[in-house]
mmCIF file of C-alpha atoms (C1' of nucleotides) in Angstrom:
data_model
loop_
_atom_site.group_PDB
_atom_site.id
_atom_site.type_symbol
_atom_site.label_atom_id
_atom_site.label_comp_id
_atom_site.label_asym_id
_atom_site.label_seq_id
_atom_site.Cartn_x
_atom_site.Cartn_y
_atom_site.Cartn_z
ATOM 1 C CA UNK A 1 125.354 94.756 69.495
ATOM 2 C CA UNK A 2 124.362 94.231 66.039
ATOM 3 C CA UNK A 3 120.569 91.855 65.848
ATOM 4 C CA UNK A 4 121.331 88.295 64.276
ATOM 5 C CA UNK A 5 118.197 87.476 61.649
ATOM 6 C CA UNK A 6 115.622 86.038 63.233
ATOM 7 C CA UNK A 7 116.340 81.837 62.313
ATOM 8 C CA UNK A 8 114.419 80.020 59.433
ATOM 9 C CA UNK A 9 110.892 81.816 59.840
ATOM 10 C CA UNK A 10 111.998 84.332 57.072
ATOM 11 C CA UNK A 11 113.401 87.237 57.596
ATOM 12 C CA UNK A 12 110.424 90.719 58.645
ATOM 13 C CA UNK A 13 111.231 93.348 60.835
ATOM 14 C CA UNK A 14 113.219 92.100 63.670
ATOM 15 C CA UNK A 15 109.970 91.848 65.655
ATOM 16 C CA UNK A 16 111.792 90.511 69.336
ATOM 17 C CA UNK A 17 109.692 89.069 71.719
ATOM 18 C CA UNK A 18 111.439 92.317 73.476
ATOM 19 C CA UNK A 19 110.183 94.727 71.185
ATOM 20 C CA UNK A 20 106.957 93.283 70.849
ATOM 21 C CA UNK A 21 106.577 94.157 74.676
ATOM 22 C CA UNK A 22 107.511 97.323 74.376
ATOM 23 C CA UNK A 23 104.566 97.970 71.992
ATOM 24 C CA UNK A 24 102.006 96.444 73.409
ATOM 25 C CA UNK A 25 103.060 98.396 76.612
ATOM 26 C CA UNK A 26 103.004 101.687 74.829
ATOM 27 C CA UNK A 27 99.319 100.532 73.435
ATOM 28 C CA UNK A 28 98.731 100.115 76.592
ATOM 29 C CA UNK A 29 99.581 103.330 78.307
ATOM 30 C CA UNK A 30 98.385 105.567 75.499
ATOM 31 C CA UNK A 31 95.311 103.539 76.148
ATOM 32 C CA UNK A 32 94.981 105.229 79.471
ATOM 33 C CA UNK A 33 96.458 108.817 77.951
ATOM 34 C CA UNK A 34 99.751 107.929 79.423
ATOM 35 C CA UNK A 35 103.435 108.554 77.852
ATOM 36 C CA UNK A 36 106.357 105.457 77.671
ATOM 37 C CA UNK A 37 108.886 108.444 77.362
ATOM 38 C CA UNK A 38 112.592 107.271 76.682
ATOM 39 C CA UNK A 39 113.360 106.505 80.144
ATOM 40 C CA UNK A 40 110.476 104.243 80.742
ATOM 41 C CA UNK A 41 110.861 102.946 77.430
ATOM 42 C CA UNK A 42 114.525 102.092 78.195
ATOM 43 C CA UNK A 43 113.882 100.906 81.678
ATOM 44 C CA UNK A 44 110.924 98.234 80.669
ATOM 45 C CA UNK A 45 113.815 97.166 78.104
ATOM 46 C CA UNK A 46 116.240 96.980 80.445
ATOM 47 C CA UNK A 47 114.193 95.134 82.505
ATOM 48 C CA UNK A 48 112.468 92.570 79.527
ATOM 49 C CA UNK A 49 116.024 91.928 78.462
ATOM 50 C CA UNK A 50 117.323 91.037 81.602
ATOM 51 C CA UNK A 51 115.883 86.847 82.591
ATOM 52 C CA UNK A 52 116.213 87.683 86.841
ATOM 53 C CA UNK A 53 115.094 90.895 88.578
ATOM 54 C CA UNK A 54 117.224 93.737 89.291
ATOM 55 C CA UNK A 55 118.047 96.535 91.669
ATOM 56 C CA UNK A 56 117.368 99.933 91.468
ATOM 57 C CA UNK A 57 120.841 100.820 91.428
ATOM 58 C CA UNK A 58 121.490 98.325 88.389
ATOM 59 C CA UNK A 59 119.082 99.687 86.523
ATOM 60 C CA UNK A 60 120.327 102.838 86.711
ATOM 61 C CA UNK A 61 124.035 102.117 86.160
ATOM 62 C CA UNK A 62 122.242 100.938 82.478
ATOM 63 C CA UNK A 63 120.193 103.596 81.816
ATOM 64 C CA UNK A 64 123.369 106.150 82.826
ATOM 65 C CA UNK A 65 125.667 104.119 80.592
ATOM 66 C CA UNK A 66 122.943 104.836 77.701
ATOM 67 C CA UNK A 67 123.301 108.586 78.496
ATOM 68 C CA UNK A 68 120.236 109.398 80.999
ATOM 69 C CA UNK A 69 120.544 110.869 84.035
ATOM 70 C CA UNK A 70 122.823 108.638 86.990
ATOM 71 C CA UNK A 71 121.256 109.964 90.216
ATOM 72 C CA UNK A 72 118.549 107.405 91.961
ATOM 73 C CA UNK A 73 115.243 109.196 91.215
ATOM 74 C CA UNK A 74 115.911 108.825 87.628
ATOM 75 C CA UNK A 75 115.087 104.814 88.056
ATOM 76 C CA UNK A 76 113.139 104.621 90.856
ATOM 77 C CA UNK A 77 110.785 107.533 89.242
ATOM 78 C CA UNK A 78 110.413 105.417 86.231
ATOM 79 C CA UNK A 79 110.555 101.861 87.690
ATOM 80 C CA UNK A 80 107.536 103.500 89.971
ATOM 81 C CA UNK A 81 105.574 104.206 87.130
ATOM 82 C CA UNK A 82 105.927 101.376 85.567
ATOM 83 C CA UNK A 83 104.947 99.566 88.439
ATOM 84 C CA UNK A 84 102.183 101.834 89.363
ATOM 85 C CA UNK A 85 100.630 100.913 85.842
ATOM 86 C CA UNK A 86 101.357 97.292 85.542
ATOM 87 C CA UNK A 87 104.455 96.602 83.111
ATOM 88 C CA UNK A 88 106.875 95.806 86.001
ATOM 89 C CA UNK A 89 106.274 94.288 89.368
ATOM 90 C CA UNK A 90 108.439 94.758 92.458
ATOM 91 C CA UNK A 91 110.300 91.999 93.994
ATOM 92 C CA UNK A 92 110.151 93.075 97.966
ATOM 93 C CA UNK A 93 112.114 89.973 99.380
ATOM 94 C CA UNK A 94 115.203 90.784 97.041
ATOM 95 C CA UNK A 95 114.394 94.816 96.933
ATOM 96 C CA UNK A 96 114.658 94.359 92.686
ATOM 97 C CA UNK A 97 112.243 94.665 90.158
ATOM 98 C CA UNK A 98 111.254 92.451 86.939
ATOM 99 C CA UNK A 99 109.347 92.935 83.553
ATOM 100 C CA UNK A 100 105.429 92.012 84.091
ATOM 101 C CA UNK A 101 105.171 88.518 82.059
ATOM 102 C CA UNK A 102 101.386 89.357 81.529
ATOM 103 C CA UNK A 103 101.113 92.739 81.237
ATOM 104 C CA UNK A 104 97.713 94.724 80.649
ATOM 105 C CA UNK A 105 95.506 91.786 82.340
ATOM 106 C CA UNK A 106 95.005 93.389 85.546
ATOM 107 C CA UNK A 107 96.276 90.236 87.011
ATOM 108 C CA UNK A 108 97.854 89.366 90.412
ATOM 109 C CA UNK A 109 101.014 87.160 90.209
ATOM 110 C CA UNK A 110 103.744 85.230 92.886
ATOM 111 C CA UNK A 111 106.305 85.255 92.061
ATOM 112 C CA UNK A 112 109.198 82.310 92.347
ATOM 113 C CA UNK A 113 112.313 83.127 93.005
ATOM 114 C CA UNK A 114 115.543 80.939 92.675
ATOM 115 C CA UNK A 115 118.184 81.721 95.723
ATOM 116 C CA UNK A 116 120.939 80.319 93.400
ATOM 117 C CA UNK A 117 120.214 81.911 90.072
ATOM 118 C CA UNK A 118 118.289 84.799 91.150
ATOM 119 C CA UNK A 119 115.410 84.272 88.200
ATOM 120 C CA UNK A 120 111.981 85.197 88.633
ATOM 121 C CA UNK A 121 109.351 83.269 87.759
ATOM 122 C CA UNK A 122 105.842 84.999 87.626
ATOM 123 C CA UNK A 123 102.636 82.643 88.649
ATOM 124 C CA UNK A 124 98.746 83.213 88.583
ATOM 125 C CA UNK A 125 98.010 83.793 91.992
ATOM 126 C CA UNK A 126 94.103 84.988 91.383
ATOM 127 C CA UNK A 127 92.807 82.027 93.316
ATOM 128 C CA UNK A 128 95.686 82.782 95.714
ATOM 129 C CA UNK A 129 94.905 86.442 96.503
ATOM 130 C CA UNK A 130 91.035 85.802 96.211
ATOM 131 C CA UNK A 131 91.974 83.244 99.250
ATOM 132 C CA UNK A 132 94.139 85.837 101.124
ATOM 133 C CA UNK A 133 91.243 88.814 100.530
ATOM 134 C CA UNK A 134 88.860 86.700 102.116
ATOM 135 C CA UNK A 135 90.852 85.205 104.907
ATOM 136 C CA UNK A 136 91.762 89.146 105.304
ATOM 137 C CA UNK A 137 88.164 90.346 105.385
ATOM 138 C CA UNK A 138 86.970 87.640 107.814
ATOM 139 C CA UNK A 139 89.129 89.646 110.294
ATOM 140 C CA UNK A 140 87.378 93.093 109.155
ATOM 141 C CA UNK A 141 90.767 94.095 107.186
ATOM 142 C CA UNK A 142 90.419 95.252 103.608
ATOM 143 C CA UNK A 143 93.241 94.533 101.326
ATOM 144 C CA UNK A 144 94.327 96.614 98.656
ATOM 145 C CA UNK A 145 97.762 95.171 97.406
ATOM 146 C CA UNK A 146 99.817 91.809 97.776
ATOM 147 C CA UNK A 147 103.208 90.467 98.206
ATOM 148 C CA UNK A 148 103.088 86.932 97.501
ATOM 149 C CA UNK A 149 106.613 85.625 97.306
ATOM 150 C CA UNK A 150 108.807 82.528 97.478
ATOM 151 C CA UNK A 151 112.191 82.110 97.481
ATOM 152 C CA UNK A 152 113.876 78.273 96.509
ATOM 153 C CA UNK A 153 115.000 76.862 94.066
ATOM 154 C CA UNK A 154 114.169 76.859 90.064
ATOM 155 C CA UNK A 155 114.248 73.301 88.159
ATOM 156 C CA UNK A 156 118.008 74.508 86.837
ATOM 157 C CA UNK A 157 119.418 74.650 90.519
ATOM 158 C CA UNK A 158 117.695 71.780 92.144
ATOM 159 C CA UNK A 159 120.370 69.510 91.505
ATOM 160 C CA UNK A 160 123.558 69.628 93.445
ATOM 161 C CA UNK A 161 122.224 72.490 94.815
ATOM 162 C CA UNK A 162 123.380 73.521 98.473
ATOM 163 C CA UNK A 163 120.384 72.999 100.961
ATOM 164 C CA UNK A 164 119.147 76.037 102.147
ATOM 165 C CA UNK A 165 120.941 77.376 105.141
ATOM 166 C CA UNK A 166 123.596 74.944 105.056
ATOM 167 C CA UNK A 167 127.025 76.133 104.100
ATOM 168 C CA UNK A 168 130.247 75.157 102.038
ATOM 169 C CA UNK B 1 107.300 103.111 135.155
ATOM 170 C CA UNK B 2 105.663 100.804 138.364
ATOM 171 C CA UNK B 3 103.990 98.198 137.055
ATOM 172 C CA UNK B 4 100.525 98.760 137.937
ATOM 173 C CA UNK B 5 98.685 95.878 140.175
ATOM 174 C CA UNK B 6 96.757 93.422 137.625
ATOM 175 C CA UNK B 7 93.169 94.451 138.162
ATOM 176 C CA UNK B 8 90.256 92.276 140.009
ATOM 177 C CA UNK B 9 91.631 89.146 139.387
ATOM 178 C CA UNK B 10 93.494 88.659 142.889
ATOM 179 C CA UNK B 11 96.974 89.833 142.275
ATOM 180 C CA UNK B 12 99.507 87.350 141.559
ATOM 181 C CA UNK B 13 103.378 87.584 140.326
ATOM 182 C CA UNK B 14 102.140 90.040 138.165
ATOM 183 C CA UNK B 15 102.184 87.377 134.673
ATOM 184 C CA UNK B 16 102.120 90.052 132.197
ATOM 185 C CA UNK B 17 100.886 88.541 128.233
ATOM 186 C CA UNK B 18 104.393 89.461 127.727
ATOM 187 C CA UNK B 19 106.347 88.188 130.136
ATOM 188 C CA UNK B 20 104.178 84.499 129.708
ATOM 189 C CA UNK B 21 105.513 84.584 125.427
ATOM 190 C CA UNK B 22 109.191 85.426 127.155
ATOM 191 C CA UNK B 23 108.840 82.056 129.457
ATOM 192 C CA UNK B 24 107.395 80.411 126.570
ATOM 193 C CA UNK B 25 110.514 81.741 124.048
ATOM 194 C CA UNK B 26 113.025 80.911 126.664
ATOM 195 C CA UNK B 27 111.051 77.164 126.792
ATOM 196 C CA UNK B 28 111.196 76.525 123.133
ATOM 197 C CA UNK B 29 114.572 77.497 122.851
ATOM 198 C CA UNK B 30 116.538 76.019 125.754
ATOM 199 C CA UNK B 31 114.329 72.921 124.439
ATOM 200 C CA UNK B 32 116.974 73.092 121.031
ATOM 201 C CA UNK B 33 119.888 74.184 123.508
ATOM 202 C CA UNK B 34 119.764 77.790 122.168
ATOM 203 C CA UNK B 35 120.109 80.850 124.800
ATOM 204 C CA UNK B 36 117.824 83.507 125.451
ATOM 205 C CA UNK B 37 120.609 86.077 126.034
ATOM 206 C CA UNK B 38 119.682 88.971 127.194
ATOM 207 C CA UNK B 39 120.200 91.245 123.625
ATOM 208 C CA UNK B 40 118.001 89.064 122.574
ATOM 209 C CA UNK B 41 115.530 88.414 125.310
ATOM 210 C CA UNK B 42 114.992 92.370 125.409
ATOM 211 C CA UNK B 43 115.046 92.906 121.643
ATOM 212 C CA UNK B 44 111.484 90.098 121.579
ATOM 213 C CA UNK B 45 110.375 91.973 124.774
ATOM 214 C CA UNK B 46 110.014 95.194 122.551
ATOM 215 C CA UNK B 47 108.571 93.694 120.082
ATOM 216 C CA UNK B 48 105.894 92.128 122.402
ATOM 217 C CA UNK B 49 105.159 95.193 123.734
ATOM 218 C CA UNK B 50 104.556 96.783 120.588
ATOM 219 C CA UNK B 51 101.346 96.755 118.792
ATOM 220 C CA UNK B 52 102.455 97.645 115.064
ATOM 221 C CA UNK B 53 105.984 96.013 113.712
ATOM 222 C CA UNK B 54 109.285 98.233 114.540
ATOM 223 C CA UNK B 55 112.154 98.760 112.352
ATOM 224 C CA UNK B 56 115.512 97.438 112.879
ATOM 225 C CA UNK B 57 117.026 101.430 114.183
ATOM 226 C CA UNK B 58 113.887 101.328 116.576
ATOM 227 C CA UNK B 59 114.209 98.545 117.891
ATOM 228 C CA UNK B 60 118.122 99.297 118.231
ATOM 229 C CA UNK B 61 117.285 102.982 119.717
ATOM 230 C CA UNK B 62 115.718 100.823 122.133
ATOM 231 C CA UNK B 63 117.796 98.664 122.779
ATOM 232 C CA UNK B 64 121.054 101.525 123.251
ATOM 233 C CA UNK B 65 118.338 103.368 125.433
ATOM 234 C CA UNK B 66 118.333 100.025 128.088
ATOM 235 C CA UNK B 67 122.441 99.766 127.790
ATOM 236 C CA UNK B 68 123.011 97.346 124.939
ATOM 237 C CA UNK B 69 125.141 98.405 121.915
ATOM 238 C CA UNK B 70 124.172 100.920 119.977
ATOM 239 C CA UNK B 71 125.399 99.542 116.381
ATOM 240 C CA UNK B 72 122.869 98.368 114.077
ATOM 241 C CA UNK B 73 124.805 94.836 114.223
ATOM 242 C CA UNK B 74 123.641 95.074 117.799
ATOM 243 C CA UNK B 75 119.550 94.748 116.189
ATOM 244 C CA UNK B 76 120.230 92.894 113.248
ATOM 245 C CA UNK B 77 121.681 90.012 114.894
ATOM 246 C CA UNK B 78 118.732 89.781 117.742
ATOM 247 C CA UNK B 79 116.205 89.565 115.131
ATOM 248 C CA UNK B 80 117.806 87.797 112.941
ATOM 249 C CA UNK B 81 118.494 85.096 115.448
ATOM 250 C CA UNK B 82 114.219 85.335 116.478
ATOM 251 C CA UNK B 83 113.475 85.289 113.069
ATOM 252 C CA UNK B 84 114.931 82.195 112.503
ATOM 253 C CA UNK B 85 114.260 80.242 115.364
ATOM 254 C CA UNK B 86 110.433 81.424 114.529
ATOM 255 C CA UNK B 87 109.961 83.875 117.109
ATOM 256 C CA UNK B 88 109.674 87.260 115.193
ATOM 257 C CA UNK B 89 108.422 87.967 111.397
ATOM 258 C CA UNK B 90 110.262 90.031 109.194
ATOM 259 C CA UNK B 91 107.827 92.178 107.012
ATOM 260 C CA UNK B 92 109.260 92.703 103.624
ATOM 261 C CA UNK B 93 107.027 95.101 102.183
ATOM 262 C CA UNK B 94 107.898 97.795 105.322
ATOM 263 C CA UNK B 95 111.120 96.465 105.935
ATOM 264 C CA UNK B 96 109.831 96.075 109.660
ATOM 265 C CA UNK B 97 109.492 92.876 112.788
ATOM 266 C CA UNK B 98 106.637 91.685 114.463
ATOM 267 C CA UNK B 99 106.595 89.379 117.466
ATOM 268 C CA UNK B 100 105.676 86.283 116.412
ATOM 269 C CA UNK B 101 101.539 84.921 117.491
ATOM 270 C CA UNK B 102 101.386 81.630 117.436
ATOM 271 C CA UNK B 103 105.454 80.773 118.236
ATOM 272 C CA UNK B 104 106.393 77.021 118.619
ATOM 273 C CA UNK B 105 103.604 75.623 116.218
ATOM 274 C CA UNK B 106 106.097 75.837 113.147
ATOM 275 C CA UNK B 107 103.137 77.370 111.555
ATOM 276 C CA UNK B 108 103.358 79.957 108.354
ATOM 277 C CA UNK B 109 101.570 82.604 108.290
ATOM 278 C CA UNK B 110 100.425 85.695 106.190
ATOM 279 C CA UNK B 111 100.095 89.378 107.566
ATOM 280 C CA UNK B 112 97.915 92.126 107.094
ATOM 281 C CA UNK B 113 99.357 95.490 107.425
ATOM 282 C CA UNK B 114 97.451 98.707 107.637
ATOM 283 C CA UNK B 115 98.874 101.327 105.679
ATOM 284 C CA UNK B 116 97.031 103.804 108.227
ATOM 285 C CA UNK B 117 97.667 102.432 111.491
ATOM 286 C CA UNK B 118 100.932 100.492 110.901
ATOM 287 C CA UNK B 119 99.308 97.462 113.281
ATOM 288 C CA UNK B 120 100.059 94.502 112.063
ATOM 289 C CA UNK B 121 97.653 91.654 112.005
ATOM 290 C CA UNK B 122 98.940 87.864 111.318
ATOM 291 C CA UNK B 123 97.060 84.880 109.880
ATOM 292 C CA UNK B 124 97.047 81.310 109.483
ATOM 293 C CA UNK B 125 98.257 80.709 106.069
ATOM 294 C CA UNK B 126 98.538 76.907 105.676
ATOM 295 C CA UNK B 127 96.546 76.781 103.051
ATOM 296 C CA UNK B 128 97.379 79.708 101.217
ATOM 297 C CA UNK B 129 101.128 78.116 101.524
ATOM 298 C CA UNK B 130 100.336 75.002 100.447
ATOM 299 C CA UNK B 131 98.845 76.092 97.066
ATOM 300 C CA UNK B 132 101.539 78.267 96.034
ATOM 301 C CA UNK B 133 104.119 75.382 97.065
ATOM 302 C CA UNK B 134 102.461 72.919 94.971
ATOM 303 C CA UNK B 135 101.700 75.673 92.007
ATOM 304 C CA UNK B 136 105.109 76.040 92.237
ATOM 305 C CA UNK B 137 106.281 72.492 92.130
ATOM 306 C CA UNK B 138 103.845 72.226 89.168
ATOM 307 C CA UNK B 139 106.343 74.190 87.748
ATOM 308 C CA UNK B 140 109.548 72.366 88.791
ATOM 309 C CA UNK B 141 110.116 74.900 91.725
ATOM 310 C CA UNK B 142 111.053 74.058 94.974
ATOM 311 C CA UNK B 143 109.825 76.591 97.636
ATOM 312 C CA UNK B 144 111.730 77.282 100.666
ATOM 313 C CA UNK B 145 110.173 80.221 102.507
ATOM 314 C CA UNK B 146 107.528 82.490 101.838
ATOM 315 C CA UNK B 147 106.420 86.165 102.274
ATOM 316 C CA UNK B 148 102.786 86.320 102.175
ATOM 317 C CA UNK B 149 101.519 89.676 102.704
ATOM 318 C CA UNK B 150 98.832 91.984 102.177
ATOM 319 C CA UNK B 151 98.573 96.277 102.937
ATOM 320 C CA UNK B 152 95.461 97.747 103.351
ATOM 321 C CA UNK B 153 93.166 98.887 106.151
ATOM 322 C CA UNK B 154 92.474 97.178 109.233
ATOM 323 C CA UNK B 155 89.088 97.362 110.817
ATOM 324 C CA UNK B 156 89.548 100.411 112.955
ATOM 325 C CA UNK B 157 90.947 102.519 109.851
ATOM 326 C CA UNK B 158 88.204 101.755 107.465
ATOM 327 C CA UNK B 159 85.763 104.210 108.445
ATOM 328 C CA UNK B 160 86.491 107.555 107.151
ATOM 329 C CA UNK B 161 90.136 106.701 105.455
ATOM 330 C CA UNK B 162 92.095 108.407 102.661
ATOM 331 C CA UNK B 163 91.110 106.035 99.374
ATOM 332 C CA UNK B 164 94.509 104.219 98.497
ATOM 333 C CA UNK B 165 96.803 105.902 95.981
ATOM 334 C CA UNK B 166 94.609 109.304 96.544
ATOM 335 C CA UNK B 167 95.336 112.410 98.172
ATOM 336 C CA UNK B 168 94.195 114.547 100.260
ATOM 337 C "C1'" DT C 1 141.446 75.574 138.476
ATOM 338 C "C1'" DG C 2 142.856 77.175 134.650
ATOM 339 C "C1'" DT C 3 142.683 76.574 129.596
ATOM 340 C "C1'" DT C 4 140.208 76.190 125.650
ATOM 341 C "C1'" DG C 5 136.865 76.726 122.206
ATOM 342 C "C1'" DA C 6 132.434 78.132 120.651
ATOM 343 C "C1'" DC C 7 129.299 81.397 120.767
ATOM 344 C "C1'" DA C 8 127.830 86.021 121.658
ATOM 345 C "C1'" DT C 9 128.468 90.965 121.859
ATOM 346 C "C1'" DG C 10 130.603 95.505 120.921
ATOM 347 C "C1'" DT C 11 132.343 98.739 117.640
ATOM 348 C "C1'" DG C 12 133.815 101.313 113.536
ATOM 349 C "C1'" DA C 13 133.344 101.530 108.920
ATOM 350 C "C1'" DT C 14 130.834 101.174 104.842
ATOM 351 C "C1'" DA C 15 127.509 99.242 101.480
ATOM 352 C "C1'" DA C 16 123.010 99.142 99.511
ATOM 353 C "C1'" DT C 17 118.484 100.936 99.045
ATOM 354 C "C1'" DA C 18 115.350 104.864 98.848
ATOM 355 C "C1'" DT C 19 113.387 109.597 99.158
ATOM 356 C "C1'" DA C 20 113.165 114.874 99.585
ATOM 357 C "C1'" DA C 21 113.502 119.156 97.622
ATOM 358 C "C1'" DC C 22 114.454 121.958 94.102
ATOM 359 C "C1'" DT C 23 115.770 123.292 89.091
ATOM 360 C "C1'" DT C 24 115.633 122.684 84.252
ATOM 361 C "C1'" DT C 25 113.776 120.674 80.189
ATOM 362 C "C1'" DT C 26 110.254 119.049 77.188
ATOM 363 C "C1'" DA C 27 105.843 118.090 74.932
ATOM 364 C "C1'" DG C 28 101.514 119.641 73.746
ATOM 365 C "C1'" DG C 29 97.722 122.852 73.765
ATOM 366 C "C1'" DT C 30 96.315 127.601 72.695
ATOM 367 C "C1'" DA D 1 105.380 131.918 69.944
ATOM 368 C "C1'" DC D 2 103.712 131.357 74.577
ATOM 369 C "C1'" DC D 3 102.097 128.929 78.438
ATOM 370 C "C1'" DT D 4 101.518 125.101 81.334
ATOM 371 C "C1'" DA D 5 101.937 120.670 83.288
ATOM 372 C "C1'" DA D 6 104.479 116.659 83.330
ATOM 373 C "C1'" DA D 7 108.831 114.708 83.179
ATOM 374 C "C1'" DA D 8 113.719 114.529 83.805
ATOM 375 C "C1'" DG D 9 117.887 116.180 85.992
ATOM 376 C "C1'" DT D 10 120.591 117.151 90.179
ATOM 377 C "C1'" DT D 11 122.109 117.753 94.967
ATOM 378 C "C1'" DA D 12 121.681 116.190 99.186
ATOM 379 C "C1'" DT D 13 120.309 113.135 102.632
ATOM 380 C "C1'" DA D 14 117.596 109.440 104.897
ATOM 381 C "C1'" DT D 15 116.964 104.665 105.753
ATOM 382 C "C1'" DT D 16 118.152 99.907 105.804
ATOM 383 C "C1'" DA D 17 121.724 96.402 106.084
ATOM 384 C "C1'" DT D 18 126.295 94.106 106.185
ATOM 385 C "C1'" DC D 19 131.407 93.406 106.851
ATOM 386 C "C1'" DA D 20 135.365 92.812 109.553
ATOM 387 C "C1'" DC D 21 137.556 92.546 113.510
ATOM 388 C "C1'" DA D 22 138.195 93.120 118.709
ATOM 389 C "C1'" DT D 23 136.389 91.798 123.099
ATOM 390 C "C1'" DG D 24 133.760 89.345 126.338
ATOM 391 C "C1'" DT D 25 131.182 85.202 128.367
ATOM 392 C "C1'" DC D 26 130.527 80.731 129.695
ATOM 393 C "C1'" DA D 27 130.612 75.932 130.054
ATOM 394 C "C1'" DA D 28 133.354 71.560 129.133
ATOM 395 C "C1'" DC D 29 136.924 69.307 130.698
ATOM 396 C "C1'" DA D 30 142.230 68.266 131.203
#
DNA sequence: TGTTGACATGTGATAATATAACTTTTAGGT
DNA sequence: ACCTAAAAGTTATATTATCACATGTCAACA
């Protein structure tokens, strides 16, 4: 568990890209008068450690392990937050969750999801949605939130990769 | 139950919307050799005749009530099968199925789902498709399927609805 | 015509995901 | 120190989904 030195750019704080996150997402919520208590704290970590998306139940095996509470509401109640204010975003095709790449721009994103790695990869999708709102409101519906999701396969497990719905 | 007589338009063998989308399922498929069985012939019927999307238990309560099996496999494997032979939609973000519009066209399409009502509305999404697949293969991914979706308020619910995320 | 083989269905068990309802703790304001 | 509101903990349960295996159906064809 111990941090290896950051390589040759000299040796400050330890600043990882993880822990820079975390900051700017506390900056963030006090921003709005809003707390990143430990669980949240640990959860967004969890999550901005971790390259794919995962479960409820996966996060909360982690944050039990680190000594906070091991029944469900304990993650959902903080993965809920931190998807009600932007720091994590909810995969619905593969019921997980993943770190917000962007957080704090009050952006919408797609996201990309490999079948054969499980990573997430978060796109714009302002031009996307924008499309979507306006198809939407051309048939007198008003849209408040999006899923806009794919699933395939990332560069990595294009090759040799097993076409989809094909078996061994 | 007795169907009523179709109104002024002369009666005929009583072509219900539904019962035209069963002949034109049971087309499509015998045209690929697949069956039709009756599971799953019933199981699209429901679906057809409901406005909104179901869940997989009420579409299986449903099904048990008309003398099928009463196990969720019973469900599952109906829809699955109509889901992938384009007949039904799965809706990820309520975990729900919607007969299919526009089946046979090999179309994609995005949904709009009032968070009031339940109905489900579904749109042509070519377009909205086509960007994300090539956004994605901008960035080496290769998309498969998609869930394009949207929750909000239809037209109907607009007028006098609870503002989203408020109470009452 | 009876066997076979593939597909479909039925069933019991269980896994995985999510929420409800209530209690206790904690942080911050007075 | 006390109070309050938000947060965290806990018990229980609801909801959604899959596995594994037994049984049934039906058409091809020997």
């Amino acid at each position: 568990m111990t941090e290896s030195a950051p390589h040759s750019t000299g040796a400050r704080k330890l600043p990882t890209p993880v822990a820079a996150a975390i900051d700017r997402a506390e900056s963030l919520l006090q921003g709005q008068g809003l707390r990143l208590t430990p669980v949240r704290r640990r959860t967004l970590e969890i999550l901005l450690e971790t390259p794919g998306a995962l479960g409820a139940y996966d996060v909360l095996a982690r944050l039990a392990a680190d000594g906070f509470g091991s029944q469900p509401p304990v993650a959902y109640r903080a993965l809920d937050f931190l998807v009600e204010h932007g720091l994590v975003h909810r995969l619905r095709r593969i019921n997980a969750f993943t770190a917000c790449s962007h957080p704090g721009e009050h952006h919408h994103a797609a996201f990309l999801i490999c079948r054969n790695c499980k990573r997430v990869e978060e796109v714009h999708a302002e031009h996307l949605r924008a499309t979507l709102v306006s198809d939407a409101r051309r048939a007198g519906f008003e849209v408040e939130r999006t899923s806009l999701e794919a699933s395939g396969l990332c560069p990595d497990c294009r090759e040799g990769a097993i076409p989809d719905g094909a078996a061994t």
